[in-house]
Tab-separated table of C-alpha atoms in Angstrom:
chain	number	residue	atom	x	y	z
A	1	MET	CA	145.129	14.217	186.094
A	2	ASN	CA	143.877	10.842	184.936
A	3	ALA	CA	146.305	7.981	184.312
A	4	GLN	CA	146.786	8.676	180.612
A	5	GLU	CA	147.388	12.368	181.227
A	6	VAL	CA	150.010	11.455	183.841
A	7	ALA	CA	151.757	9.138	181.371
A	8	ILE	CA	151.904	11.777	178.648
A	9	GLU	CA	152.978	14.624	180.925
A	10	ALA	CA	155.623	12.502	182.677
A	11	CYS	CA	157.101	11.664	179.286
A	12	GLN	CA	157.377	15.327	178.320
A	13	ARG	CA	158.938	16.251	181.666
A	14	ALA	CA	161.466	13.432	181.541
A	15	LYS	CA	162.743	13.950	177.994
A	16	PRO	CA	165.072	16.892	178.819
A	17	PHE	CA	167.098	14.487	180.995
A	18	LEU	CA	167.972	12.371	177.931
A	19	THR	CA	171.554	13.547	177.532
A	20	PRO	CA	174.500	11.428	176.344
A	21	GLY	CA	176.126	9.572	179.208
A	22	ILE	CA	172.951	8.768	181.169
A	23	THR	CA	172.194	5.079	181.666
A	24	GLU	CA	168.956	3.298	180.878
A	25	LYS	CA	168.393	2.605	184.568
A	26	ALA	CA	169.055	6.189	185.679
A	27	PHE	CA	166.639	7.541	183.082
A	28	ALA	CA	164.006	4.937	184.031
A	29	GLU	CA	164.223	6.150	187.630
A	30	ILE	CA	163.678	9.752	186.475
A	31	CYS	CA	160.608	8.664	184.499
A	32	GLU	CA	159.180	6.847	187.502
A	33	GLN	CA	159.808	9.862	189.743
A	34	GLN	CA	157.967	12.104	187.293
A	35	MET	CA	154.930	9.811	187.275
A	36	LEU	CA	154.824	9.622	191.063
A	37	ALA	CA	155.192	13.411	191.356
A	38	LEU	CA	152.171	13.814	189.062
A	39	GLY	CA	149.979	11.583	191.214
A	40	ALA	CA	150.622	8.005	190.077
A	41	GLU	CA	150.124	5.436	192.842
A	42	GLY	CA	152.490	3.034	191.124
A	43	LEU	CA	153.049	1.294	187.806
A	44	TRP	CA	150.969	-1.562	186.444
A	45	TYR	CA	153.955	-2.584	184.268
A	46	PRO	CA	157.648	-1.824	184.883
A	47	MET	CA	159.046	1.293	183.218
A	48	LEU	CA	160.655	0.429	179.892
A	49	VAL	CA	163.688	2.443	178.760
A	50	ASN	CA	165.576	0.951	175.828
A	51	PHE	CA	168.604	2.574	174.182
A	52	ASN	CA	170.168	1.691	170.830
A	53	THR	CA	169.872	-2.026	169.888
A	54	ASN	CA	167.718	-2.598	172.970
A	55	SER	CA	165.002	-0.658	171.131
A	56	ILE	CA	163.915	-3.988	169.636
A	57	TYR	CA	162.484	-4.997	173.026
A	58	CYS	CA	158.926	-4.059	173.942
A	59	THR	CA	158.255	-6.353	176.895
A	60	ARG	CA	159.708	-6.833	180.344
A	61	GLY	CA	160.796	-10.367	179.546
A	62	GLY	CA	163.274	-9.296	176.899
A	63	HIS	CA	164.961	-6.404	178.630
A	64	LEU	CA	164.967	-4.308	181.790
A	65	PRO	CA	166.697	-0.898	182.071
A	66	SER	CA	170.419	-1.475	182.585
A	67	GLU	CA	173.142	0.343	184.505
A	68	ASP	CA	175.579	-0.718	181.789
A	69	VAL	CA	173.803	0.697	178.734
A	70	ILE	CA	174.755	4.354	178.200
A	71	LEU	CA	173.092	6.877	175.895
A	72	GLN	CA	175.342	7.765	172.957
A	73	PRO	CA	175.636	11.163	171.162
A	74	ALA	CA	173.727	9.632	168.223
A	75	ASP	CA	171.169	7.168	169.510
A	76	ILE	CA	167.586	5.935	169.476
A	77	VAL	CA	165.486	5.604	172.633
A	78	LEU	CA	162.210	3.766	173.206
A	79	ILE	CA	160.306	4.666	176.382
A	80	ASP	CA	157.017	3.252	177.661
A	81	PHE	CA	155.049	4.726	180.600
A	82	SER	CA	152.380	2.783	182.528
A	83	PRO	CA	151.150	4.701	185.600
A	84	MET	CA	148.164	3.800	187.747
A	85	VAL	CA	145.884	6.527	189.103
A	86	GLN	CA	143.017	5.429	191.348
A	87	GLY	CA	143.462	1.900	190.028
A	88	LEU	CA	143.111	2.959	186.389
A	89	TRP	CA	145.831	2.394	183.815
A	90	GLY	CA	147.716	4.753	181.572
A	91	ASP	CA	149.874	3.536	178.685
A	92	TYR	CA	151.997	5.797	176.496
A	93	SER	CA	155.168	5.385	174.425
A	94	GLU	CA	157.467	7.494	172.324
A	95	THR	CA	160.636	6.877	170.342
A	96	ILE	CA	163.203	9.670	170.584
A	97	VAL	CA	166.232	10.174	168.361
A	98	ILE	CA	169.341	11.764	169.849
A	99	GLY	CA	171.822	13.654	167.691
A	100	ASP	CA	172.578	13.401	163.999
A	101	ALA	CA	171.367	9.907	163.113
A	102	PRO	CA	169.559	9.811	159.746
A	103	ASP	CA	168.750	6.077	159.865
A	104	PHE	CA	167.255	6.417	163.330
A	105	HIS	CA	165.223	9.430	162.237
A	106	ARG	CA	163.820	7.496	159.257
A	107	LEU	CA	162.842	4.589	161.502
A	108	ALA	CA	161.229	6.797	164.156
A	109	ASP	CA	159.405	8.867	161.533
A	110	ALA	CA	158.014	5.704	159.930
A	111	ALA	CA	156.904	4.361	163.319
A	112	LYS	CA	155.114	7.606	164.110
A	113	ARG	CA	153.375	7.726	160.742
A	114	ILE	CA	152.259	4.071	160.983
A	115	PHE	CA	151.033	4.652	164.534
A	116	GLU	CA	149.085	7.798	163.589
A	117	GLN	CA	147.403	6.118	160.619
A	118	THR	CA	146.560	3.032	162.681
A	119	TYR	CA	145.232	5.152	165.547
A	120	ARG	CA	142.923	7.062	163.197
A	121	TYR	CA	141.719	3.818	161.631
A	122	ALA	CA	141.028	2.365	165.082
A	123	ALA	CA	138.393	5.040	165.643
A	124	ALA	CA	136.342	3.838	162.699
A	125	CYS	CA	136.893	0.133	162.050
A	126	ARG	CA	134.808	-2.612	163.637
A	127	THR	CA	136.990	-5.569	164.598
A	128	ILE	CA	140.475	-6.411	165.810
A	129	GLY	CA	141.100	-8.258	162.556
A	130	GLU	CA	140.353	-5.199	160.441
A	131	LEU	CA	142.666	-3.045	162.542
A	132	PHE	CA	145.498	-5.578	162.666
A	133	ASP	CA	145.414	-6.197	158.917
A	134	TYR	CA	145.466	-2.457	158.239
A	135	ALA	CA	148.491	-1.844	160.490
A	136	HIS	CA	150.361	-4.923	159.326
A	137	ASP	CA	149.923	-3.925	155.687
A	138	LEU	CA	151.393	-0.487	156.447
A	139	ILE	CA	154.377	-2.055	158.204
A	140	VAL	CA	155.158	-4.600	155.486
A	141	LYS	CA	154.581	-2.146	152.627
A	142	ASP	CA	157.315	0.097	154.021
A	143	GLY	CA	159.740	-2.806	154.396
A	144	TYR	CA	159.596	-3.074	158.187
A	145	GLU	CA	158.760	-5.983	160.468
A	146	LEU	CA	156.421	-6.198	163.441
A	147	LEU	CA	158.666	-6.721	166.474
A	148	ASP	CA	156.173	-7.616	169.184
A	149	PRO	CA	157.139	-11.162	170.256
A	150	ASN	CA	153.481	-12.136	170.569
A	151	GLY	CA	152.553	-10.670	167.193
A	152	ASN	CA	150.187	-7.951	168.378
A	153	ILE	CA	149.859	-4.207	167.749
A	154	GLY	CA	148.344	-3.362	171.155
A	155	HIS	CA	145.883	-4.490	173.768
A	156	SER	CA	142.815	-3.565	175.745
A	157	ILE	CA	143.254	-1.358	178.788
A	158	THR	CA	142.281	-3.449	181.789
A	159	ASN	CA	142.343	-1.769	185.175
A	160	TYR	CA	142.992	-2.766	188.789
A	161	ASN	CA	145.953	-5.050	187.946
A	162	ASN	CA	143.791	-7.523	186.021
A	163	GLN	CA	146.493	-8.098	183.435
A	164	ASP	CA	145.297	-11.620	182.658
A	165	GLN	CA	142.086	-10.116	181.290
A	166	ARG	CA	143.815	-8.103	178.584
A	167	ILE	CA	142.695	-8.710	175.008
A	168	TYR	CA	145.457	-8.416	172.433
A	169	LEU	CA	145.164	-6.830	169.010
A	170	CYS	CA	146.330	-9.887	167.100
A	171	PRO	CA	145.015	-12.249	164.401
A	172	GLU	CA	143.857	-14.830	166.962
A	173	ASN	CA	141.291	-12.303	168.232
A	174	ARG	CA	140.311	-10.995	164.815
A	175	ASP	CA	136.530	-11.359	165.279
A	176	ILE	CA	136.379	-9.408	168.560
A	177	GLU	CA	134.756	-5.988	168.174
A	178	LEU	CA	136.590	-2.852	169.248
A	179	ALA	CA	133.453	-1.135	170.541
A	180	GLY	CA	132.991	-1.189	174.296
A	181	GLN	CA	136.689	-1.085	175.267
A	182	LYS	CA	139.663	1.200	175.636
A	183	TRP	CA	142.634	0.110	173.533
A	184	ALA	CA	146.363	0.837	173.642
A	185	ILE	CA	147.534	1.162	170.036
A	186	GLU	CA	151.278	0.441	169.702
A	187	PRO	CA	152.638	-1.082	166.483
A	188	HIS	CA	156.318	-1.733	167.249
A	189	ILE	CA	158.326	-1.805	164.026
A	190	GLY	CA	161.917	-2.659	163.269
A	191	MET	CA	164.653	-2.779	160.663
A	192	GLY	CA	168.369	-3.487	160.775
A	193	GLY	CA	168.451	-4.512	164.430
A	194	TYR	CA	166.695	-1.411	165.800
A	195	GLY	CA	163.083	-0.748	166.750
A	196	ALA	CA	160.661	2.117	167.239
A	197	LYS	CA	157.119	2.589	168.430
A	198	PHE	CA	154.618	5.190	169.514
A	199	GLU	CA	151.603	4.450	171.671
A	200	ASN	CA	148.452	6.072	172.941
A	201	VAL	CA	145.068	4.934	174.206
A	202	ILE	CA	141.861	5.204	172.200
A	203	ASP	CA	138.490	4.967	173.932
A	204	ARG	CA	135.941	2.930	171.985
A	205	SER	CA	133.764	2.451	175.076
A	206	ILE	CA	132.027	5.802	174.603
């Protein structure tokens, strides 16, 4: 398996363990174990597991998985996998709704739809600016806000721990062309103190 395949498969294997009463930290450890069992050498970014109101966080700086945050019978969960396989990065996220929670379902459904439309557009458009404007318009039109603290909807996939070389999908980089790179597409949206996002990698280097 390559790194992205490990990220996706680890997510699917871990999800059955999302049962009410488990803590963020305990579930993060399960996710990490699944990635390692599938061949990951480590993580290029710490595993993110965010329950309930912590779903607004999408970076390590804002929140790390906690022993004190417990999954509720009706809840929303944001998970983000970042395995390394032979020095190459994977990056994959899902938002999962637990139980009967109509507001959470609406938020997660909107995040998935916005992600899918943005991902399709990323295969055809030319620059970061075109892609960002497209995604941002979708988010605002539906009454949501972009939650990423740095105002981006994703980043380039840079391997071998060269995180400082990442290029972000944000207005400041609007003239940079998408061709020639792999990109993680991840518009993180929010409303009412909760967040949701989906993420996958698109290869524009081919």
